[in-house]
């Protein structure tokens, strides 16, 4: 109910804003599936601004970069090298996300962490037939989720996962990053009014 109310109020706000600003704008209202959720967005823009391409390409490229299951993603490749003591040089975009993640990890005193990959894999929540893990399995996964196994070098923009079975999962920050990046790109293109909802994050 809260999500519906937020979206409704945001729609009213951008409608009022547009009435007070440019009157000859195209209203775009679309949705698509990405990041295992429904992505909805609205915008009022000049006719020559390709809002759909900006939104969908930004969100999908972010998913492709951060997916833990896509064998072509950077995160997948990083996790595959766990325990091999091999450096993986990340892209500028992923470096930015890793630095944000480490910053919030420190600010929350370890409450926010991206090294929960072993737990995510163990629970396998996207699989309805996945068995419930045992206490011993959970304990072992928690041990593998230790942030000390993540070695990130900001100067070289390189990552090493030092423990086999450990890894990173960016599910806690990916949608927020995609939303911020989408808004930034829309604004640069000239869009002045709109909103985007990624699975409840507006």
XYZ file of N, CA, C and O in Angstrom:
808
model
N 0.819 -1.198 0.000
C 0.000 0.000 0.000
C 0.862 1.261 0.000
O 0.596 2.218 -0.707
N 1.937 1.252 0.802
C 2.822 2.413 0.871
C 3.462 2.680 -0.481
O 3.610 3.824 -0.905
N 3.882 1.590 -1.161
C 4.517 1.751 -2.474
C 3.549 2.384 -3.458
O 3.915 3.277 -4.222
N 2.287 1.929 -3.476
C 1.281 2.481 -4.375
C 1.065 3.955 -4.091
O 0.978 4.781 -5.007
N 0.981 4.316 -2.814
C 0.763 5.706 -2.419
C 1.933 6.590 -2.853
O 1.737 7.689 -3.375
N 3.155 6.084 -2.674
C 4.343 6.851 -3.072
C 4.338 7.107 -4.567
O 4.571 8.226 -5.025
N 4.079 6.067 -5.357
C 4.059 6.205 -6.813
C 2.968 7.172 -7.244
O 3.170 8.019 -8.126
N 1.794 7.097 -6.603
C 0.682 7.994 -6.927
C 1.054 9.447 -6.643
O 0.822 10.342 -7.459
N 1.637 9.684 -5.471
C 2.033 11.042 -5.110
C 3.119 11.577 -6.021
O 3.103 12.754 -6.418
N 4.086 10.704 -6.379
C 5.136 11.134 -7.300
C 4.551 11.499 -8.657
O 4.968 12.467 -9.293
N 3.566 10.746 -9.115
C 2.923 11.040 -10.391
C 2.243 12.404 -10.345
O 2.332 13.194 -11.293
N 1.554 12.684 -9.234
C 0.904 13.985 -9.083
C 1.918 15.115 -9.087
O 1.710 16.159 -9.718
N 3.033 14.910 -8.402
C 4.056 15.948 -8.315
C 4.636 16.284 -9.679
O 4.812 17.462 -10.016
N 4.958 15.264 -10.467
C 5.558 15.566 -11.763
C 4.530 16.142 -12.729
O 4.866 16.969 -13.575
N 3.249 15.770 -12.573
C 2.211 16.365 -13.406
C 2.057 17.846 -13.105
O 1.967 18.684 -14.008
N 2.037 18.187 -11.819
C 1.927 19.586 -11.421
C 3.143 20.375 -11.883
O 3.036 21.488 -12.396
N 4.329 19.763 -11.714
C 5.560 20.435 -12.135
C 5.538 20.734 -13.621
O 5.970 21.808 -14.063
N 5.048 19.793 -14.400
C 5.025 19.985 -15.855
C 4.026 21.048 -16.268
O 4.252 21.787 -17.212
N 2.905 21.124 -15.560
C 1.925 22.152 -15.875
C 2.489 23.537 -15.622
O 2.138 24.505 -16.288
N 3.399 23.625 -14.646
C 3.999 24.900 -14.300
C 5.221 25.202 -15.160
O 5.708 26.312 -15.178
N 5.716 24.211 -15.881
C 6.924 24.377 -16.690
C 6.564 24.212 -18.166
O 5.535 24.698 -18.617
N 7.373 23.498 -18.932
C 7.122 23.330 -20.352
C 5.818 22.554 -20.588
O 5.591 21.517 -19.986
N 4.987 23.080 -21.490
C 3.700 22.432 -21.736
C 3.772 21.427 -22.880
O 2.940 20.531 -22.966
N 4.746 21.568 -23.741
C 4.823 20.719 -24.935
C 5.809 19.569 -24.762
O 6.745 19.417 -25.534
N 5.595 18.772 -23.741
C 6.468 17.645 -23.469
C 5.736 16.335 -23.716
O 4.519 16.241 -23.549
N 6.492 15.306 -24.102
C 5.928 13.971 -24.296
C 5.953 13.226 -22.963
O 6.955 13.260 -22.242
N 4.840 12.567 -22.650
C 4.751 11.788 -21.415
C 5.082 10.330 -21.718
O 4.394 9.670 -22.485
N 6.146 9.812 -21.118
C 6.549 8.409 -21.283
C 6.205 7.659 -20.000
O 6.598 8.082 -18.905
N 5.508 6.546 -20.117
C 5.113 5.742 -18.957
C 5.272 4.270 -19.332
O 4.444 3.715 -20.042
N 6.352 3.654 -18.869
C 6.652 2.288 -19.299
C 7.173 1.441 -18.138
O 7.525 1.977 -17.077
N 7.258 0.149 -18.371
C 7.842 -0.775 -17.398
C 8.470 -1.949 -18.147
O 8.101 -2.242 -19.290
N 9.426 -2.597 -17.502
C 10.061 -3.781 -18.074
C 10.650 -4.594 -16.919
O 10.692 -4.134 -15.776
N 11.084 -5.796 -17.211
C 11.627 -6.673 -16.176
C 13.141 -6.722 -16.287
O 13.699 -6.954 -17.352
N 13.807 -6.474 -15.173
C 15.261 -6.583 -15.085
C 15.615 -6.685 -13.607
O 14.822 -6.334 -12.739
N 16.808 -7.185 -13.307
C 17.259 -7.315 -11.923
C 16.276 -8.121 -11.072
O 16.058 -7.835 -9.895
N 15.608 -9.097 -11.702
C 14.636 -9.957 -11.011
C 13.475 -9.182 -10.401
O 12.922 -9.581 -9.369
N 13.097 -8.064 -11.033
C 11.975 -7.291 -10.521
C 11.370 -6.474 -11.660
O 11.866 -6.488 -12.784
N 10.291 -5.774 -11.363
C 9.661 -4.904 -12.359
C 10.232 -3.494 -12.221
O 10.229 -2.922 -11.137
N 10.717 -2.958 -13.316
C 11.235 -1.595 -13.358
C 10.167 -0.720 -14.005
O 9.785 -0.956 -15.157
N 9.671 0.268 -13.274
C 8.662 1.181 -13.813
C 9.231 2.590 -13.847
O 9.965 2.990 -12.938
N 8.888 3.326 -14.891
C 9.382 4.702 -14.960
C 8.418 5.587 -15.739
O 7.680 5.135 -16.591
N 8.435 6.864 -15.366
C 7.692 7.890 -16.075
C 8.600 9.086 -16.275
O 9.469 9.363 -15.449
N 8.376 9.803 -17.358
C 9.154 11.009 -17.598
C 8.395 11.916 -18.543
O 7.590 11.465 -19.356
N 8.610 13.214 -18.403
C 8.121 14.200 -19.344
C 9.344 14.785 -20.022
O 10.213 15.347 -19.361
N 9.419 14.634 -21.338
C 10.646 15.007 -22.031
C 10.347 15.557 -23.414
O 9.258 15.360 -23.964
N 11.340 16.240 -23.964
C 11.245 16.678 -25.350
C 11.126 15.443 -26.243
O 11.651 14.374 -25.934
N 10.456 15.608 -27.350
C 10.162 14.472 -28.228
C 11.415 13.773 -28.751
O 11.410 12.570 -28.990
N 12.504 14.526 -28.911
C 13.706 13.940 -29.494
C 14.607 13.237 -28.470
O 15.664 12.727 -28.817
N 14.195 13.199 -27.199
C 14.981 12.506 -26.170
C 14.499 11.066 -26.062
O 13.324 10.811 -25.797
N 15.397 10.121 -26.291
C 15.043 8.701 -26.258
C 15.107 8.189 -24.815
O 16.067 7.522 -24.410
N 14.076 8.492 -24.051
C 14.036 8.135 -22.632
C 14.111 6.625 -22.439
O 14.836 6.129 -21.565
N 13.381 5.895 -23.258
C 13.344 4.441 -23.103
C 14.740 3.834 -23.226
O 15.139 2.992 -22.410
N 15.488 4.243 -24.235
C 16.841 3.696 -24.420
C 17.738 4.034 -23.244
O 18.509 3.195 -22.776
N 17.652 5.276 -22.759
C 18.504 5.694 -21.639
C 18.221 4.838 -20.415
O 19.142 4.320 -19.772
N 16.931 4.685 -20.087
C 16.560 3.933 -18.883
C 16.926 2.457 -19.020
O 17.623 1.886 -18.168
N 16.473 1.835 -20.090
C 16.644 0.388 -20.214
C 18.106 0.001 -20.410
O 18.576 -0.983 -19.829
N 18.843 0.766 -21.195
C 20.253 0.441 -21.399
C 21.055 0.609 -20.108
O 21.957 -0.186 -19.816
N 20.727 1.629 -19.319
C 21.442 1.853 -18.061
C 21.174 0.740 -17.067
O 22.101 0.185 -16.460
N 19.910 0.387 -16.888
C 19.542 -0.647 -15.914
C 20.089 -2.015 -16.348
O 20.684 -2.745 -15.539
N 19.915 -2.354 -17.609
C 20.349 -3.669 -18.086
C 21.864 -3.797 -18.057
O 22.409 -4.850 -17.684
N 22.580 -2.738 -18.426
C 24.053 -2.800 -18.381
C 24.554 -2.927 -16.946
O 25.555 -3.602 -16.685
N 23.834 -2.304 -16.008
C 24.200 -2.432 -14.600
C 23.994 -3.864 -14.127
O 24.842 -4.436 -13.434
N 22.874 -4.463 -14.517
C 22.620 -5.857 -14.158
C 23.684 -6.768 -14.766
O 24.199 -7.672 -14.103
N 24.016 -6.531 -16.025
C 25.017 -7.360 -16.691
C 26.391 -7.257 -16.030
O 27.165 -8.209 -16.051
N 26.674 -6.119 -15.448
C 27.957 -5.918 -14.778
C 27.992 -6.585 -13.404
O 29.017 -7.135 -12.989
N 26.858 -6.564 -12.692
C 26.849 -6.976 -11.286
C 26.229 -8.340 -11.017
O 26.233 -8.808 -9.875
N 25.678 -8.984 -12.024
C 25.015 -10.272 -11.804
C 26.002 -11.310 -11.268
O 27.107 -11.453 -11.778
N 25.571 -12.058 -10.268
C 26.426 -13.128 -9.726
C 26.227 -14.428 -10.479
O 26.976 -15.389 -10.276
N 25.206 -14.483 -11.361
C 24.903 -15.723 -12.085
C 25.239 -15.661 -13.569
O 25.347 -16.698 -14.216
N 25.398 -14.477 -14.115
C 25.722 -14.325 -15.532
C 27.226 -14.526 -15.728
O 28.034 -13.752 -15.205
N 27.597 -15.532 -16.485
C 29.018 -15.862 -16.649
C 29.813 -14.769 -17.357
O 31.047 -14.789 -17.352
N 29.126 -13.810 -17.960
C 29.810 -12.703 -18.634
C 30.000 -11.482 -17.737
O 30.638 -10.513 -18.151
N 29.425 -11.518 -16.534
C 29.506 -10.341 -15.659
C 30.837 -10.284 -14.916
O 31.502 -11.302 -14.691
N 31.197 -9.077 -14.524
C 32.438 -8.890 -13.773
C 32.371 -9.569 -12.412
O 33.348 -10.190 -11.972
N 31.235 -9.451 -11.752
C 31.091 -10.046 -10.422
C 31.229 -11.562 -10.498
O 31.889 -12.187 -9.654
N 30.626 -12.168 -11.501
C 30.736 -13.625 -11.673
C 32.201 -14.028 -11.834
O 32.671 -14.987 -11.206
N 32.935 -13.304 -12.669
C 34.340 -13.640 -12.912
C 35.180 -13.466 -11.656
O 36.079 -14.267 -11.377
N 34.897 -12.422 -10.906
C 35.615 -12.199 -9.639
C 35.410 -13.393 -8.714
O 36.359 -13.926 -8.122
N 34.148 -13.823 -8.573
C 33.838 -14.927 -7.663
C 34.450 -16.248 -8.127
O 34.815 -17.094 -7.298
N 34.573 -16.416 -9.421
C 35.170 -17.643 -9.943
C 36.666 -17.743 -9.626
O 37.235 -18.837 -9.636
N 37.288 -16.600 -9.329
C 38.720 -16.586 -9.028
C 39.010 -16.665 -7.530
O 40.162 -16.574 -7.113
N 37.959 -16.858 -6.732
C 38.140 -16.914 -5.276
C 39.113 -18.011 -4.887
O 39.024 -19.143 -5.350
N 40.067 -17.643 -4.030
C 41.039 -18.601 -3.518
C 42.231 -18.817 -4.417
O 43.168 -19.546 -4.050
N 42.259 -18.192 -5.584
C 43.370 -18.388 -6.528
C 44.437 -17.301 -6.400
O 45.462 -17.348 -7.076
N 44.140 -16.300 -5.533
C 45.059 -15.175 -5.330
C 45.433 -14.480 -6.641
O 46.573 -14.052 -6.837
N 44.452 -14.383 -7.529
C 44.658 -13.685 -8.793
C 43.893 -12.365 -8.778
O 42.718 -12.318 -8.428
N 44.577 -11.286 -9.169
C 43.938 -9.975 -9.214
C 42.989 -9.890 -10.404
O 43.291 -10.391 -11.484
N 41.857 -9.255 -10.170
C 40.925 -8.974 -11.263
C 40.762 -7.468 -11.332
O 40.310 -6.840 -10.374
N 41.140 -6.860 -12.443
C 41.005 -5.416 -12.614
C 39.593 -5.104 -13.079
O 39.145 -5.595 -14.123
N 38.892 -4.282 -12.306
C 37.485 -4.006 -12.581
C 37.337 -2.748 -13.436
O 38.247 -1.929 -13.553
N 36.152 -2.579 -14.012
C 35.830 -1.382 -14.790
C 35.681 -0.191 -13.846
O 35.539 -0.345 -12.626
N 35.687 1.001 -14.404
C 35.516 2.210 -13.596
C 34.177 2.196 -12.877
O 34.081 2.620 -11.717
N 33.120 1.735 -13.562
C 31.792 1.701 -12.947
C 31.750 0.749 -11.758
O 31.218 1.080 -10.698
N 32.320 -0.435 -11.932
C 32.298 -1.394 -10.825
C 33.204 -0.920 -9.691
O 32.883 -1.123 -8.511
N 34.306 -0.270 -10.033
C 35.187 0.275 -8.998
C 34.426 1.275 -8.132
O 34.562 1.284 -6.896
N 33.612 2.102 -8.761
C 32.819 3.085 -8.022
C 31.847 2.401 -7.060
O 31.700 2.811 -5.899
N 31.203 1.333 -7.542
C 30.250 0.604 -6.695
C 30.963 -0.076 -5.534
O 30.484 -0.050 -4.391
N 32.109 -0.671 -5.790
C 32.870 -1.331 -4.727
C 33.313 -0.334 -3.669
O 33.244 -0.607 -2.461
N 33.736 0.843 -4.112
C 34.181 1.858 -3.153
C 33.020 2.376 -2.318
O 33.160 2.593 -1.108
N 31.853 2.565 -2.942
C 30.648 2.940 -2.191
C 30.311 1.856 -1.171
O 29.984 2.142 -0.010
N 30.364 0.603 -1.611
C 29.999 -0.522 -0.747
C 30.918 -0.618 0.465
O 30.457 -0.832 1.595
N 32.213 -0.477 0.238
C 33.178 -0.539 1.338
C 32.965 0.626 2.288
O 33.046 0.477 3.519
N 32.648 1.790 1.738
C 32.378 2.975 2.562
C 31.189 2.728 3.485
O 31.247 3.012 4.689
N 30.098 2.177 2.928
C 28.911 1.935 3.752
C 29.103 0.755 4.696
O 28.496 0.710 5.773
N 29.952 -0.170 4.304
C 30.307 -1.245 5.219
C 30.970 -0.675 6.469
O 30.639 -1.051 7.593
N 31.880 0.250 6.273
C 32.587 0.858 7.398
C 31.654 1.736 8.229
O 31.708 1.735 9.462
N 30.763 2.479 7.542
C 29.847 3.377 8.256
C 28.840 2.613 9.108
O 28.383 3.110 10.145
N 28.464 1.411 8.663
C 27.458 0.627 9.389
C 28.077 -0.398 10.331
O 27.365 -1.234 10.883
N 29.400 -0.328 10.481
C 30.097 -1.243 11.383
C 29.798 -2.701 11.035
O 29.422 -3.502 11.886
N 29.954 -3.018 9.735
C 29.843 -4.387 9.235
C 28.403 -4.871 9.052
O 28.176 -6.027 8.703
N 27.406 -3.998 9.275
C 26.020 -4.422 9.081
C 25.691 -4.543 7.588
O 24.897 -5.391 7.192
N 26.271 -3.651 6.792
C 26.128 -3.763 5.349
C 27.412 -4.358 4.795
O 28.495 -3.822 5.008
N 27.276 -5.478 4.115
C 28.469 -6.105 3.551
C 28.133 -6.759 2.219
O 27.028 -7.258 2.027
N 29.105 -6.738 1.322
C 28.894 -7.335 0.002
C 29.510 -8.725 -0.085
O 29.443 -9.360 -1.131
N 30.076 -9.194 1.012
C 30.731 -10.512 0.996
C 29.794 -11.636 1.449
O 30.250 -12.683 1.902
N 28.475 -11.415 1.321
C 27.509 -12.436 1.748
C 27.197 -13.427 0.630
O 26.236 -14.203 0.732
N 27.991 -13.416 -0.407
C 27.786 -14.335 -1.528
C 27.594 -15.797 -1.075
O 26.680 -16.478 -1.568
N 28.418 -16.330 -0.161
C 28.214 -17.726 0.263
C 26.833 -17.976 0.861
O 26.233 -19.038 0.628
N 26.304 -17.008 1.599
C 24.970 -17.158 2.182
C 23.888 -17.082 1.111
O 22.909 -17.841 1.142
N 24.052 -16.163 0.159
C 23.086 -16.033 -0.927
C 23.030 -17.327 -1.736
O 21.954 -17.824 -2.087
N 24.199 -17.868 -2.029
C 24.269 -19.121 -2.786
C 23.645 -20.278 -1.998
O 22.944 -21.121 -2.557
N 23.896 -20.295 -0.696
C 23.401 -21.389 0.140
C 21.871 -21.393 0.194
O 21.246 -22.449 0.023
N 21.278 -20.221 0.428
C 19.827 -20.152 0.560
C 19.122 -20.280 -0.787
O 18.001 -20.799 -0.859
N 19.734 -19.790 -1.861
C 19.196 -19.939 -3.213
C 17.710 -19.568 -3.255
O 16.855 -20.347 -3.713
N 17.391 -18.356 -2.807
C 15.988 -17.966 -2.610
C 15.193 -17.845 -3.909
O 13.963 -17.846 -3.880
N 15.873 -17.736 -5.061
C 15.144 -17.659 -6.321
C 14.672 -19.031 -6.796
O 13.911 -19.141 -7.746
N 15.111 -20.069 -6.112
C 14.716 -21.438 -6.455
C 13.688 -21.939 -5.442
O 14.031 -22.213 -4.294
N 12.433 -22.083 -5.836
C 11.390 -22.504 -4.885
C 11.597 -23.920 -4.345
O 11.022 -24.289 -3.312
N 12.406 -24.713 -5.029
C 12.637 -26.094 -4.597
C 13.922 -26.264 -3.784
O 14.297 -27.389 -3.421
N 14.596 -25.158 -3.514
C 15.858 -25.238 -2.774
C 15.609 -25.698 -1.337
O 14.686 -25.223 -0.673
N 16.406 -26.626 -0.841
C 16.221 -27.102 0.543
C 16.664 -26.040 1.553
O 17.513 -25.198 1.250
N 16.069 -26.105 2.734
C 16.471 -25.179 3.795
C 17.824 -25.628 4.342
O 17.998 -26.802 4.693
N 18.796 -24.723 4.423
C 20.134 -25.110 4.878
C 20.130 -25.554 6.342
O 19.300 -25.127 7.146
N 21.085 -26.397 6.674
C 21.249 -26.822 8.061
C 22.015 -25.757 8.845
O 22.632 -24.862 8.259
N 21.993 -25.871 10.144
C 22.716 -24.924 10.994
C 24.212 -24.951 10.697
O 24.884 -23.906 10.688
N 24.738 -26.112 10.454
C 26.169 -26.237 10.150
C 26.507 -25.579 8.817
O 27.549 -24.921 8.686
N 25.641 -25.745 7.835
C 25.872 -25.108 6.539
C 25.833 -23.586 6.657
O 26.655 -22.882 6.058
N 24.892 -23.098 7.442
C 24.777 -21.647 7.639
C 26.014 -21.109 8.358
O 26.573 -20.073 7.972
N 26.443 -21.811 9.383
C 27.636 -21.397 10.128
C 28.849 -21.335 9.214
O 29.635 -20.373 9.260
N 29.004 -22.329 8.363
C 30.142 -22.361 7.446
C 30.059 -21.212 6.439
O 31.068 -20.558 6.132
N 28.845 -20.935 5.934
C 28.660 -19.848 4.968
C 28.957 -18.491 5.601
O 29.532 -17.602 4.959
N 28.589 -18.329 6.870
C 28.875 -17.083 7.588
C 30.386 -16.892 7.720
O 30.913 -15.782 7.537
N 31.080 -17.980 8.003
C 32.544 -17.905 8.105
C 33.161 -17.501 6.763
O 34.097 -16.691 6.708
N 32.644 -18.027 5.678
C 33.150 -17.684 4.353
C 32.790 -16.257 3.944
O 33.401 -15.698 3.027
N 31.814 -15.675 4.625
C 31.363 -14.319 4.297
C 32.180 -13.235 4.988
O 31.831 -12.051 4.925
N 33.254 -13.632 5.630
C 34.119 -12.675 6.332
C 34.685 -11.646 5.351
O 35.258 -12.000 4.317
N 34.542 -10.369 5.683
C 35.013 -9.307 4.783
C 36.542 -9.295 4.642
O 37.068 -8.705 3.695
N 37.218 -9.954 5.545
C 38.682 -10.000 5.448
C 39.154 -10.758 4.209
O 40.317 -10.638 3.800
N 38.254 -11.543 3.619
C 38.620 -12.298 2.423
C 38.526 -11.456 1.141
O 38.875 -11.925 0.064
N 38.030 -10.227 1.291
C 37.949 -9.315 0.155
C 39.110 -8.326 0.211
O 39.249 -7.570 1.161
N 39.927 -8.353 -0.808
C 41.069 -7.442 -0.890
C 40.886 -6.549 -2.116
O 41.064 -6.991 -3.252
N 40.506 -5.282 -1.852
C 40.281 -4.338 -2.954
C 41.343 -3.251 -2.918
O 41.591 -2.643 -1.882
N 41.978 -3.025 -4.052
C 43.013 -2.001 -4.171
C 42.466 -0.841 -5.010
O 42.333 -0.970 -6.231
N 42.116 0.299 -4.373
C 41.504 1.411 -5.112
C 42.441 2.065 -6.118
O 41.984 2.590 -7.133
N 43.741 2.031 -5.846
C 44.681 2.638 -6.794
C 44.745 1.834 -8.092
O 44.728 2.374 -9.188
N 44.791 0.532 -7.951
C 44.886 -0.335 -9.128
C 43.502 -0.757 -9.646
O 43.394 -1.347 -10.719
N 42.466 -0.471 -8.852
C 41.107 -0.910 -9.161
C 41.067 -2.424 -9.386
O 40.494 -2.927 -10.363
N 41.692 -3.110 -8.453
C 41.780 -4.564 -8.569
C 41.163 -5.244 -7.352
O 41.157 -4.689 -6.248
N 40.666 -6.449 -7.571
C 40.009 -7.229 -6.514
C 40.648 -8.613 -6.440
O 40.939 -9.225 -7.468
N 40.856 -9.064 -5.206
C 41.286 -10.439 -4.973
C 40.392 -11.026 -3.887
O 40.241 -10.433 -2.813
N 39.768 -12.158 -4.167
C 39.038 -12.913 -3.140
C 39.990 -14.001 -2.669
O 40.321 -14.923 -3.418
N 40.440 -13.873 -1.439
C 41.553 -14.712 -0.981
C 41.138 -16.094 -0.497
O 41.991 -16.970 -0.312
N 39.841 -16.323 -0.288
C 39.382 -17.603 0.267
C 38.471 -18.313 -0.731
O 37.489 -17.747 -1.217
N 38.790 -19.563 -1.036
C 37.929 -20.342 -1.922
C 36.543 -20.501 -1.294
O 36.410 -20.792 -0.110
N 35.517 -20.277 -2.093
C 34.147 -20.372 -1.593
C 33.575 -19.040 -1.177
O 32.361 -18.908 -0.985
N 34.437 -18.037 -1.006
C 33.973 -16.692 -0.675
C 33.621 -15.955 -1.966
O 33.847 -16.457 -3.072
N 33.091 -14.765 -1.823
C 32.738 -13.994 -3.011
C 31.935 -12.769 -2.642
O 31.693 -12.490 -1.466
N 31.555 -12.017 -3.660
C 30.781 -10.803 -3.418
C 29.417 -10.901 -4.087
O 29.235 -11.592 -5.090
N 28.454 -10.217 -3.491
C 27.102 -10.107 -4.034
C 26.669 -8.653 -3.849
O 26.660 -8.152 -2.733
N 26.321 -7.984 -4.946
C 26.004 -6.561 -4.903
C 24.502 -6.285 -4.923
O 24.068 -5.171 -5.223
N 23.710 -7.307 -4.563
C 22.264 -7.145 -4.573
C 21.758 -6.048 -3.650
O 20.688 -5.489 -3.876
N 22.517 -5.723 -2.613
C 22.089 -4.704 -1.665
C 22.325 -3.283 -2.135
O 21.843 -2.332 -1.497
N 23.035 -3.118 -3.242
C 23.355 -1.768 -3.706
C 23.086 -1.586 -5.202
O 22.990 -0.452 -5.682
N 22.907 -2.664 -5.931
C 22.806 -2.589 -7.393
C 21.626 -1.744 -7.867
O 21.777 -0.896 -8.759
N 20.439 -1.951 -7.298
C 19.256 -1.217 -7.751
C 19.373 0.273 -7.437
O 18.994 1.123 -8.255
N 19.890 0.597 -6.263
C 20.077 2.003 -5.911
C 21.067 2.692 -6.831
O 20.856 3.824 -7.275
N 22.151 1.981 -7.152
C 23.145 2.527 -8.062
C 22.537 2.724 -9.448
O 22.731 3.766 -10.086
N 21.793 1.724 -9.922
C 21.166 1.821 -11.246
C 20.185 2.985 -11.300
O 20.119 3.710 -12.306
N 19.428 3.185 -10.231
C 18.462 4.295 -10.190
C 19.182 5.643 -10.249
O 18.807 6.533 -11.016
N 20.213 5.805 -9.425
C 20.963 7.068 -9.407
C 21.597 7.350 -10.762
O 21.575 8.484 -11.253
N 22.191 6.324 -11.365
C 22.859 6.496 -12.651
C 21.849 6.828 -13.750
O 22.111 7.673 -14.621
N 20.681 6.189 -13.692
C 19.633 6.471 -14.673
C 19.165 7.911 -14.573
O 19.040 8.613 -15.585
N 18.902 8.368 -13.355
C 18.463 9.748 -13.149
C 19.525 10.735 -13.643
O 19.215 11.729 -14.311
N 20.773 10.442 -13.333
C 21.874 11.305 -13.774
C 21.915 11.413 -15.300
O 22.056 12.508 -15.852
N 21.773 10.298 -15.986
C 21.826 10.298 -17.448
C 20.596 10.958 -18.062
O 20.684 11.640 -19.095
N 19.433 10.776 -17.442
C 18.223 11.434 -17.929
C 18.343 12.946 -17.799
O 17.982 13.697 -18.720
N 18.851 13.393 -16.678
C 19.006 14.838 -16.463
C 19.995 15.439 -17.458
O 19.777 16.532 -17.992
N 21.081 14.725 -17.720
C 22.076 15.211 -18.689
C 21.489 15.298 -20.092
O 21.912 16.137 -20.899
N 20.516 14.420 -20.380
C 19.905 14.433 -21.710
C 18.871 15.543 -21.859
O 18.401 15.814 -22.965
N 18.485 16.166 -20.716
C 17.528 17.263 -20.765
C 16.195 16.974 -20.119
O 15.306 17.834 -20.094
N 16.006 15.773 -19.576
C 14.753 15.443 -18.889
C 14.694 16.185 -17.554
O 15.633 16.148 -16.772
N 13.573 16.854 -17.299
C 13.449 17.643 -16.069
C 12.454 17.059 -15.073
O 12.504 17.378 -13.884
N 11.529 16.229 -15.546
C 10.500 15.702 -14.657
C 10.334 14.202 -14.872
O 10.239 13.755 -16.012
N 10.295 13.444 -13.780
C 10.067 12.014 -13.909
C 10.419 11.260 -12.650
O 10.849 11.851 -11.658
N 10.234 9.940 -12.691
C 10.681 9.092 -11.590
C 10.861 7.672 -12.095
O 10.336 7.294 -13.143
N 11.612 6.898 -11.344
C 11.839 5.497 -11.682
C 11.715 4.664 -10.409
O 12.140 5.092 -9.337
N 11.090 3.515 -10.529
C 10.915 2.603 -9.397
C 11.540 1.264 -9.759
O 11.151 0.636 -10.747
N 12.517 0.829 -8.958
C 13.178 -0.453 -9.176
C 12.816 -1.380 -8.026
O 13.448 -1.369 -6.964
N 11.750 -2.134 -8.200
C 11.339 -3.077 -7.178
C 10.990 -2.438 -5.856
O 11.164 -3.040 -4.803
N 10.489 -1.208 -5.870
C 10.098 -0.528 -4.634
C 10.996 0.619 -4.255
O 10.607 1.497 -3.497
N 12.219 0.638 -4.776
C 13.115 1.770 -4.521
C 12.831 2.862 -5.537
O 12.978 2.664 -6.735
N 12.345 4.024 -5.073
C 11.906 5.092 -5.979
C 12.949 6.197 -6.028
O 13.386 6.677 -4.962
